[in-house]
PDB file of C-alpha atoms in Angstrom:
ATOM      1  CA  UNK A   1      -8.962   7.977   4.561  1.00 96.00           C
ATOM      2  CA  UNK A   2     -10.659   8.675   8.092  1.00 95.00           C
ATOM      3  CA  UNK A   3      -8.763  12.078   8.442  1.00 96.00           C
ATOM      4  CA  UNK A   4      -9.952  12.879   4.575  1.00 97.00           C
ATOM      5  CA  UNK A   5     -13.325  12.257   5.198  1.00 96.00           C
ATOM      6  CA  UNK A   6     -13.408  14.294   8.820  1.00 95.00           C
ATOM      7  CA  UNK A   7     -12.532  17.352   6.497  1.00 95.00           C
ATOM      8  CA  UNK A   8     -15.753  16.901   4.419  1.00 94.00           C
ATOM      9  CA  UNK A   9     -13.334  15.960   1.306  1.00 96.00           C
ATOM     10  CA  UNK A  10     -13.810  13.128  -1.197  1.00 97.00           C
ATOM     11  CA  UNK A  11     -11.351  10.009  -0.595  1.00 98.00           C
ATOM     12  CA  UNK A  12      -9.496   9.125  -3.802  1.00 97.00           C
ATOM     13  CA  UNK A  13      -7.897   6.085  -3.237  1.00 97.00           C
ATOM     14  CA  UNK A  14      -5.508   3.798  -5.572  1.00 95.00           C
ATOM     15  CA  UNK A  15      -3.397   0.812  -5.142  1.00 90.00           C
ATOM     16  CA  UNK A  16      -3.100  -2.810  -6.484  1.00 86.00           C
ATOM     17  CA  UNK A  17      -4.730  -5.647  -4.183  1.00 88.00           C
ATOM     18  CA  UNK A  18      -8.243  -5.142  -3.341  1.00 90.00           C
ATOM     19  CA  UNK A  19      -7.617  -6.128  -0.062  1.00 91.00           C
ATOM     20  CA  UNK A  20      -7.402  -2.008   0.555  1.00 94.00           C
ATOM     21  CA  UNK A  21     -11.363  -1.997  -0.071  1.00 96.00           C
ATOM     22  CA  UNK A  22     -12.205  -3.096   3.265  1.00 96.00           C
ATOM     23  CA  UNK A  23     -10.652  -0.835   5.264  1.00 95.00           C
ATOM     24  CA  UNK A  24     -11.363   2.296   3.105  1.00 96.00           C
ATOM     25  CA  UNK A  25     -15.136   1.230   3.869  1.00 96.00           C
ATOM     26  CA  UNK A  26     -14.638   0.795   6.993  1.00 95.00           C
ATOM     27  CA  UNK A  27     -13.572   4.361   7.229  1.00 96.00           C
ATOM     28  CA  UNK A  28     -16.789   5.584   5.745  1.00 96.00           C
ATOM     29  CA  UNK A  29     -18.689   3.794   8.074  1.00 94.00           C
ATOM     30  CA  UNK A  30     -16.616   5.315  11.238  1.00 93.00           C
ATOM     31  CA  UNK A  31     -17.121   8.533   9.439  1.00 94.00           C
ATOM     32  CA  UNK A  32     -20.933   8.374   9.706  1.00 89.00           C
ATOM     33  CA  UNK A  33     -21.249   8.558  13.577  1.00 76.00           C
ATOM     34  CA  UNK A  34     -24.489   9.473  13.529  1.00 78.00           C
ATOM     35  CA  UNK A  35     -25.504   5.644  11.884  1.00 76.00           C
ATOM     36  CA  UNK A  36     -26.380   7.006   8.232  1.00 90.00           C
ATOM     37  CA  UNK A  37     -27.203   4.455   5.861  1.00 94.00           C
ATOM     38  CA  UNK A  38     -24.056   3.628   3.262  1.00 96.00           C
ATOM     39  CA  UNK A  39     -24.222   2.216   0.017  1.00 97.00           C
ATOM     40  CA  UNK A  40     -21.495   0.635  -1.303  1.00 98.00           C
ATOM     41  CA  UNK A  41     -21.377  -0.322  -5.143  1.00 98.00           C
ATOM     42  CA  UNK A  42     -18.180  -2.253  -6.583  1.00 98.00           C
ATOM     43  CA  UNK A  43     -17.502  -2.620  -9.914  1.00 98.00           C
ATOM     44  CA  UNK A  44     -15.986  -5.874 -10.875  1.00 97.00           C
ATOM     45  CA  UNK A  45     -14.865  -8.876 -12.808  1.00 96.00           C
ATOM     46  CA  UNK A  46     -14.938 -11.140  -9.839  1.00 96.00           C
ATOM     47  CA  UNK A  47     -17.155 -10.735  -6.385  1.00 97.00           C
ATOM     48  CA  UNK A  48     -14.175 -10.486  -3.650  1.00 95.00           C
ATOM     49  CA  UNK A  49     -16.165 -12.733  -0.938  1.00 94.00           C
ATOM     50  CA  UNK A  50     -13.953 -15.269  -0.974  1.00 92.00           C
ATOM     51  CA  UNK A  51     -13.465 -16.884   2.926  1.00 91.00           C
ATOM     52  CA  UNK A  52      -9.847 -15.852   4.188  1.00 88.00           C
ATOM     53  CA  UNK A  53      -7.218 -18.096   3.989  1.00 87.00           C
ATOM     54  CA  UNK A  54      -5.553 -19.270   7.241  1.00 84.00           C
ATOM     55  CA  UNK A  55      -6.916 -16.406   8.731  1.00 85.00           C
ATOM     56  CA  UNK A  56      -5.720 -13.829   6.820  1.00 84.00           C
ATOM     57  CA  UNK A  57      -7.083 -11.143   4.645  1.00 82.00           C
ATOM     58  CA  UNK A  58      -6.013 -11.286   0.571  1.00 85.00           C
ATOM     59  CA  UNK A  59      -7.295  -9.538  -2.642  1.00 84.00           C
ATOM     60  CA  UNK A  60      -9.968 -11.750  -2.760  1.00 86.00           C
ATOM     61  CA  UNK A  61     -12.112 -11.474   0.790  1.00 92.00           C
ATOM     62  CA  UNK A  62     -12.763  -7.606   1.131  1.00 95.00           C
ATOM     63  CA  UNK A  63     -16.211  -7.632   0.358  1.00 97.00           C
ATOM     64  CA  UNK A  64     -17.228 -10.735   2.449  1.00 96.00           C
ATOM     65  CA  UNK A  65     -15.097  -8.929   5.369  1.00 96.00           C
ATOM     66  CA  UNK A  66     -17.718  -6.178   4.649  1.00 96.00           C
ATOM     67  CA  UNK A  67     -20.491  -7.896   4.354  1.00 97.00           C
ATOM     68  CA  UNK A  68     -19.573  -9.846   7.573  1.00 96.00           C
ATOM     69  CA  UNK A  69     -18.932  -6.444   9.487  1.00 95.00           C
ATOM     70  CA  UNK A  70     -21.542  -5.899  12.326  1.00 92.00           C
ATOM     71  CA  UNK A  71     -21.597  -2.402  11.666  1.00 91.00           C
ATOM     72  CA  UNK A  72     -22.705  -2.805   8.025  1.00 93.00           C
ATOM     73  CA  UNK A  73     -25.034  -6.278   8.460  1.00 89.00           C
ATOM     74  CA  UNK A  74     -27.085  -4.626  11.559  1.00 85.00           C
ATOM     75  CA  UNK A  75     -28.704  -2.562   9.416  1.00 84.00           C
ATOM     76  CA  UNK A  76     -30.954  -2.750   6.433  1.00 86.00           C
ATOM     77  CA  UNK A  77     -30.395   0.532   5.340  1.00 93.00           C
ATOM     78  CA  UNK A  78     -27.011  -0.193   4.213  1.00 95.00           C
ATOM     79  CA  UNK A  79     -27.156  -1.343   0.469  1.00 97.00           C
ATOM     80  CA  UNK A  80     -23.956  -3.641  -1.089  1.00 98.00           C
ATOM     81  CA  UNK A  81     -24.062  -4.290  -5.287  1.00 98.00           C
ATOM     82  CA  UNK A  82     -21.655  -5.879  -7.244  1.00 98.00           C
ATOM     83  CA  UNK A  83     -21.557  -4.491 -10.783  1.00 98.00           C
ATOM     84  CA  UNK A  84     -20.450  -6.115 -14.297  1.00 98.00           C
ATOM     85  CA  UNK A  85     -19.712  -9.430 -12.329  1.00 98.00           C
ATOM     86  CA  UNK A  86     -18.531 -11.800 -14.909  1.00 97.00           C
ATOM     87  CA  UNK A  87     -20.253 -15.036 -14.555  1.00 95.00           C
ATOM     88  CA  UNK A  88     -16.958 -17.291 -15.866  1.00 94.00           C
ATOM     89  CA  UNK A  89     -14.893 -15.963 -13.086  1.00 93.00           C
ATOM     90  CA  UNK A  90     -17.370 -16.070 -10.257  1.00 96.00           C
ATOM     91  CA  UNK A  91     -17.842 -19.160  -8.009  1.00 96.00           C
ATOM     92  CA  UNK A  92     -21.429 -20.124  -7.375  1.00 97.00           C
ATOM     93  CA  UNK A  93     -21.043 -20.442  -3.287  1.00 96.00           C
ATOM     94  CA  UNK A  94     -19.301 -16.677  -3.524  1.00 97.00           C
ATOM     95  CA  UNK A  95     -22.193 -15.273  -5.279  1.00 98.00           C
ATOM     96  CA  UNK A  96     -24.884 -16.973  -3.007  1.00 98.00           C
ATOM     97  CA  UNK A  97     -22.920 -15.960  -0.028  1.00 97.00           C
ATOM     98  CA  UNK A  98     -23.697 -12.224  -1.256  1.00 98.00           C
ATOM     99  CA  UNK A  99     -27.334 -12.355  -2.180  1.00 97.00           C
ATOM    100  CA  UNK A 100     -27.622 -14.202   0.703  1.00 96.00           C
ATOM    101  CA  UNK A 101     -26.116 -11.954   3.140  1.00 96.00           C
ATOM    102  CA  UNK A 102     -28.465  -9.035   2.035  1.00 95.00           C
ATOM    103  CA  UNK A 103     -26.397  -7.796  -1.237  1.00 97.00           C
ATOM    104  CA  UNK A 104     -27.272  -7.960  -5.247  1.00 98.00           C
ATOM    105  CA  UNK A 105     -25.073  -8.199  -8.103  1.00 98.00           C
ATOM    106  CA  UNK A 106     -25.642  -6.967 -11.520  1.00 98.00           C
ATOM    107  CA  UNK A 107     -23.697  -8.916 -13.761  1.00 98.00           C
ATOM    108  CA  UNK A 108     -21.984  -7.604 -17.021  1.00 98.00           C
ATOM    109  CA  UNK A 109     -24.353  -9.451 -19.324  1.00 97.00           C
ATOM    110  CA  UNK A 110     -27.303  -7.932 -17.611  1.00 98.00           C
ATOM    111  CA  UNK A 111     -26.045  -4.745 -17.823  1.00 98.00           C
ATOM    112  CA  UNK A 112     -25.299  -4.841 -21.485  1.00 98.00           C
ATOM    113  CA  UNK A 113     -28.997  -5.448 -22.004  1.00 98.00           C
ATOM    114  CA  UNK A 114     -30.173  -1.762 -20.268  1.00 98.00           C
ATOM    115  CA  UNK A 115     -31.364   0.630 -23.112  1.00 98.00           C
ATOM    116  CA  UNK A 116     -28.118   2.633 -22.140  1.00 98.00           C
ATOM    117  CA  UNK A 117     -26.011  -0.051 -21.700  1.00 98.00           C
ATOM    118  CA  UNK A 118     -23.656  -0.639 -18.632  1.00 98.00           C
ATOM    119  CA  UNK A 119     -23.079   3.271 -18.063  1.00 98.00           C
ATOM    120  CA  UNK A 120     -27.326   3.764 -18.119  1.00 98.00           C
ATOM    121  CA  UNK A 121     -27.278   0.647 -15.690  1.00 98.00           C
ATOM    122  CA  UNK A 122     -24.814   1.840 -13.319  1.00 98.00           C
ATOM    123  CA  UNK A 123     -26.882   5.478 -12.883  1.00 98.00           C
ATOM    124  CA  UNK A 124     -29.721   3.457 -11.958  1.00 98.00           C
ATOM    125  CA  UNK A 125     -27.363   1.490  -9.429  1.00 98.00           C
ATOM    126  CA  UNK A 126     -26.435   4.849  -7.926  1.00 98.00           C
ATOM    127  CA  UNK A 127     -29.542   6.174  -7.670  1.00 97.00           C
ATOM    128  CA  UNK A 128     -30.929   3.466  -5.835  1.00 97.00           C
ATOM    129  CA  UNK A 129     -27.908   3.651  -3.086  1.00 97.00           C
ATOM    130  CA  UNK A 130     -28.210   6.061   0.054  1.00 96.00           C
ATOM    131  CA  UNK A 131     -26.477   9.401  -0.025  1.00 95.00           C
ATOM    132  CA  UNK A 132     -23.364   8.004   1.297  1.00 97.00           C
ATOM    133  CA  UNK A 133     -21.417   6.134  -1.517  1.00 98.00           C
ATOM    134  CA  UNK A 134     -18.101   3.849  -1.476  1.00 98.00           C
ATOM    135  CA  UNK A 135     -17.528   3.486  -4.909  1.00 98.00           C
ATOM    136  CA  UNK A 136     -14.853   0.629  -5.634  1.00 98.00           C
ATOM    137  CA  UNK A 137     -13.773   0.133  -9.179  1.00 98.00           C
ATOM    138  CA  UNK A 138     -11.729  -3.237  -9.573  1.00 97.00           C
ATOM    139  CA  UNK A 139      -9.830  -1.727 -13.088  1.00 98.00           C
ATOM    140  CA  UNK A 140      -9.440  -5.882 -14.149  1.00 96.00           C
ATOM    141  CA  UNK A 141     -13.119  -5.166 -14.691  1.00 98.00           C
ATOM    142  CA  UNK A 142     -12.151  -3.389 -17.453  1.00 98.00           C
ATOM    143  CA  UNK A 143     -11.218  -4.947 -21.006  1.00 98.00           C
ATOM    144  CA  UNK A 144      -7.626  -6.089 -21.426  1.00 97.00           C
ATOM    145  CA  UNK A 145      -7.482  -4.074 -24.783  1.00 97.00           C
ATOM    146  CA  UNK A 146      -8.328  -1.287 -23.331  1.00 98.00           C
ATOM    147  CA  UNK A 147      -6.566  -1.870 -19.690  1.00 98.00           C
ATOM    148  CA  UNK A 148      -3.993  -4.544 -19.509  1.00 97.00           C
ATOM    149  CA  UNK A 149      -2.297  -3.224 -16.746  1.00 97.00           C
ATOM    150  CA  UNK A 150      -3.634  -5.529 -14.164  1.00 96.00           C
ATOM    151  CA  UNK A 151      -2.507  -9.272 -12.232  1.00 91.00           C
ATOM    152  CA  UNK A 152      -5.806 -10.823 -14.157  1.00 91.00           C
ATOM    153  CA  UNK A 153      -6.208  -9.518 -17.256  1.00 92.00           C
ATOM    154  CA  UNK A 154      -9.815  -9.884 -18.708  1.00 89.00           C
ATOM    155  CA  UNK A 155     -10.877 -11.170 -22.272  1.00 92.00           C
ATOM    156  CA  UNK A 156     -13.908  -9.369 -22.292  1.00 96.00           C
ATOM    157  CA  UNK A 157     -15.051  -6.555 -19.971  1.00 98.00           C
ATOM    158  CA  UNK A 158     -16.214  -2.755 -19.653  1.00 98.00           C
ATOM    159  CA  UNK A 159     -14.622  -0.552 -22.319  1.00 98.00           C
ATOM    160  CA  UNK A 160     -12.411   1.893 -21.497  1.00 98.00           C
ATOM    161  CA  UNK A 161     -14.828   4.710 -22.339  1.00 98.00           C
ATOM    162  CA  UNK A 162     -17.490   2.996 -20.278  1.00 98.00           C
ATOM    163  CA  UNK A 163     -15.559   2.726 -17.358  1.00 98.00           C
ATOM    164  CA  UNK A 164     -14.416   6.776 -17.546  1.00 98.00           C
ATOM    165  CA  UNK A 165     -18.369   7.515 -18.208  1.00 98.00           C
ATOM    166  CA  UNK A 166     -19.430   5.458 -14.988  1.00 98.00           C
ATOM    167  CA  UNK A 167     -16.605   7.352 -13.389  1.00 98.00           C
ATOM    168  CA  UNK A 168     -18.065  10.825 -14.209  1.00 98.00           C
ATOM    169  CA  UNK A 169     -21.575   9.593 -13.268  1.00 98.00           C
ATOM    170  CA  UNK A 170     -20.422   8.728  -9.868  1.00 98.00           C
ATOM    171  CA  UNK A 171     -18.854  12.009  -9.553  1.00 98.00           C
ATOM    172  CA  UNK A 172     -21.938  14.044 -11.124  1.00 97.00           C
ATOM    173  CA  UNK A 173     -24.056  11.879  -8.571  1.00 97.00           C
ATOM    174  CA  UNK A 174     -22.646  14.021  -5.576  1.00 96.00           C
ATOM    175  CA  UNK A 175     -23.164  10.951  -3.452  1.00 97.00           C
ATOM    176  CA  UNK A 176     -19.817   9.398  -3.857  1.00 98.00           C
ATOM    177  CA  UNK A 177     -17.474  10.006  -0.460  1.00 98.00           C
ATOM    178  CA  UNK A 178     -14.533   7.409  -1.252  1.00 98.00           C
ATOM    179  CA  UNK A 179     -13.164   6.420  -4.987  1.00 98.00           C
ATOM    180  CA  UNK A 180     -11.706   2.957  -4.507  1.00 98.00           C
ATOM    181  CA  UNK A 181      -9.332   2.234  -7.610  1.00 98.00           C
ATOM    182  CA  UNK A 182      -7.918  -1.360  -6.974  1.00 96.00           C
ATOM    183  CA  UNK A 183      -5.714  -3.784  -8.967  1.00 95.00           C
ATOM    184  CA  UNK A 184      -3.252  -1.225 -11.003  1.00 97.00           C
ATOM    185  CA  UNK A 185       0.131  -3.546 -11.722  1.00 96.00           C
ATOM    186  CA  UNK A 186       2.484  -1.333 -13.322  1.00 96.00           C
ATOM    187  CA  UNK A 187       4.623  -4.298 -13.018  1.00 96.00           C
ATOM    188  CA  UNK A 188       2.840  -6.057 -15.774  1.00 96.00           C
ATOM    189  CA  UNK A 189       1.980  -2.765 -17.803  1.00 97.00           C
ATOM    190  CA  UNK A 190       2.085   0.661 -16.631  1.00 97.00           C
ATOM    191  CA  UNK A 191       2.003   3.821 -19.612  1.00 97.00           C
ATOM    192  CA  UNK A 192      -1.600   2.683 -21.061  1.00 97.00           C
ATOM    193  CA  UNK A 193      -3.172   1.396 -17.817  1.00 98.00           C
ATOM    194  CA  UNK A 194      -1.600   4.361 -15.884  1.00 98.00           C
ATOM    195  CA  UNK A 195      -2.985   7.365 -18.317  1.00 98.00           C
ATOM    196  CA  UNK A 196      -6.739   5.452 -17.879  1.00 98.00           C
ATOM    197  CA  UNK A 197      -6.821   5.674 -14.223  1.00 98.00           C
ATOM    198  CA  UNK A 198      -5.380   9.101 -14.086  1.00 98.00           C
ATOM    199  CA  UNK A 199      -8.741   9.737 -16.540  1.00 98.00           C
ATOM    200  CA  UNK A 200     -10.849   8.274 -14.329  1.00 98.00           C
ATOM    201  CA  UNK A 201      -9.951  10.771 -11.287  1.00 98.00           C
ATOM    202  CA  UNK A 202     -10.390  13.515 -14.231  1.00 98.00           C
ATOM    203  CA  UNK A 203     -13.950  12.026 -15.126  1.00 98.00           C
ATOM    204  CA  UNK A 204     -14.873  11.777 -12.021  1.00 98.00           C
ATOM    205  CA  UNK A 205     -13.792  15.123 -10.961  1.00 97.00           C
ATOM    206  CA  UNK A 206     -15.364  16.825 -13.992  1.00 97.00           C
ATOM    207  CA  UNK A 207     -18.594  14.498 -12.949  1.00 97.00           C
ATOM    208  CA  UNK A 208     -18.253  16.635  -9.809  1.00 95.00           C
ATOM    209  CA  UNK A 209     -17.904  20.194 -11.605  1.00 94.00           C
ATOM    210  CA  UNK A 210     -20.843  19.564 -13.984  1.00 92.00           C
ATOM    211  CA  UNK A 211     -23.092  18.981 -10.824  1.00 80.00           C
ATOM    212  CA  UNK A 212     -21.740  22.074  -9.349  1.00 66.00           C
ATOM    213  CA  UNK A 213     -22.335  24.172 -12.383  1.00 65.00           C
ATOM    214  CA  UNK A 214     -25.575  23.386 -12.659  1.00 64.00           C
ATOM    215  CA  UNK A 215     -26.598  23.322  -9.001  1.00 54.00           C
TER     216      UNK A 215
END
């Protein structure tokens, strides 16, 4: 990820356990010598801030890992939202350990009730970050109708369409420097789940062309 970024390129990045989210932000903030302000948005069922366990790192503690890192808590500047939380599968001490440790979460409900629903919501979310963006996109987010490729498949969630428009929002933005796709288990389903995140590179790219087009 480091040697992507040092060539002025976008990071795409895609895996199963989220635990890869910490260290691809980590790279964006060695990237940024200079001390620019990131903003880091993840979209996601659950918030990720769990403590570790035993002392080690799991799919579960990247974002408190983050939020813990000296280089991103010394500075205001830096901006952390969770997006389309789900209240059922949150733990109240995770989400007070975020709010309280300088980030915001916009839960799924909430988001529903923009005029433009969660896509309109999550332009306003990007808008608000600074011009350096890791995007993070938890897929188990995502409806299990539309996505049940994943180790916790969810009930309800972002539609499938939803989660390609956010995609080419992020890349239309021009802000985003690392796409974080996390929690793809072809083990559990792979053709379905597989074509969406391949579409949500594609959105994202054509997010990018648009902007370019019209620049």
């Amino acid at each position: 990820v480091s040697a992507i970024l040092a060539r002025g390129a976008v990071a795409f990045c895609i895996g199963g356990g989220n635990d890869q989210s910490y260290p691809n932000a980590a790279a964006l903030l060695d990237s940024l010598p200079n001390g620019e302000p990131i903003g880091v948005v993840n979209i996601d069922a659950h918030l990720d801030a769990r403590p570790l366990v035993n002392g080690q790192r799991h799919s579960g503690s990247p974002f408190r890992l983050l939020l813990e890192d000296e280089r991103f808590r010394s500075r205001r500047e830096h901006k952390f939202v969770e997006f389309a939380a789900q209240g059922s599968q949150c733990a109240h001490a995770h989400a007070e350990f975020v709010t309280g440790n300088g980030g915001s979460i916009v839960w799924l409900r909430r988001a529903r009730e923009h005029p433009e629903g969660p896509v309109g919501a999550f332009r306003d979310v990007l808008t608000s970050l600074p011009q350096n963006v890791f995007f993070s996109f938890d897929i188990d987010s995502i409806s299990s109708a539309d996505c049940p490729g994943v180790s916790c498949p969810a009930a309800i969630g972002l539609t499938a369409q939803e989660a390609l428009d956010m995609c080419f929002e992020a890349g239309r933005s021009g802000k985003v420097r690392v796409l974080d796709v996390s929690e793809f288990n072809p083990e559990i389903e792979s053709y379905r789940t597989g074509r969406l995140v391949a579409f949500m590179f594609y959105y994202f790219l054509m997010g990018q062309q648009t902007r370019k087009s019209t620049a």
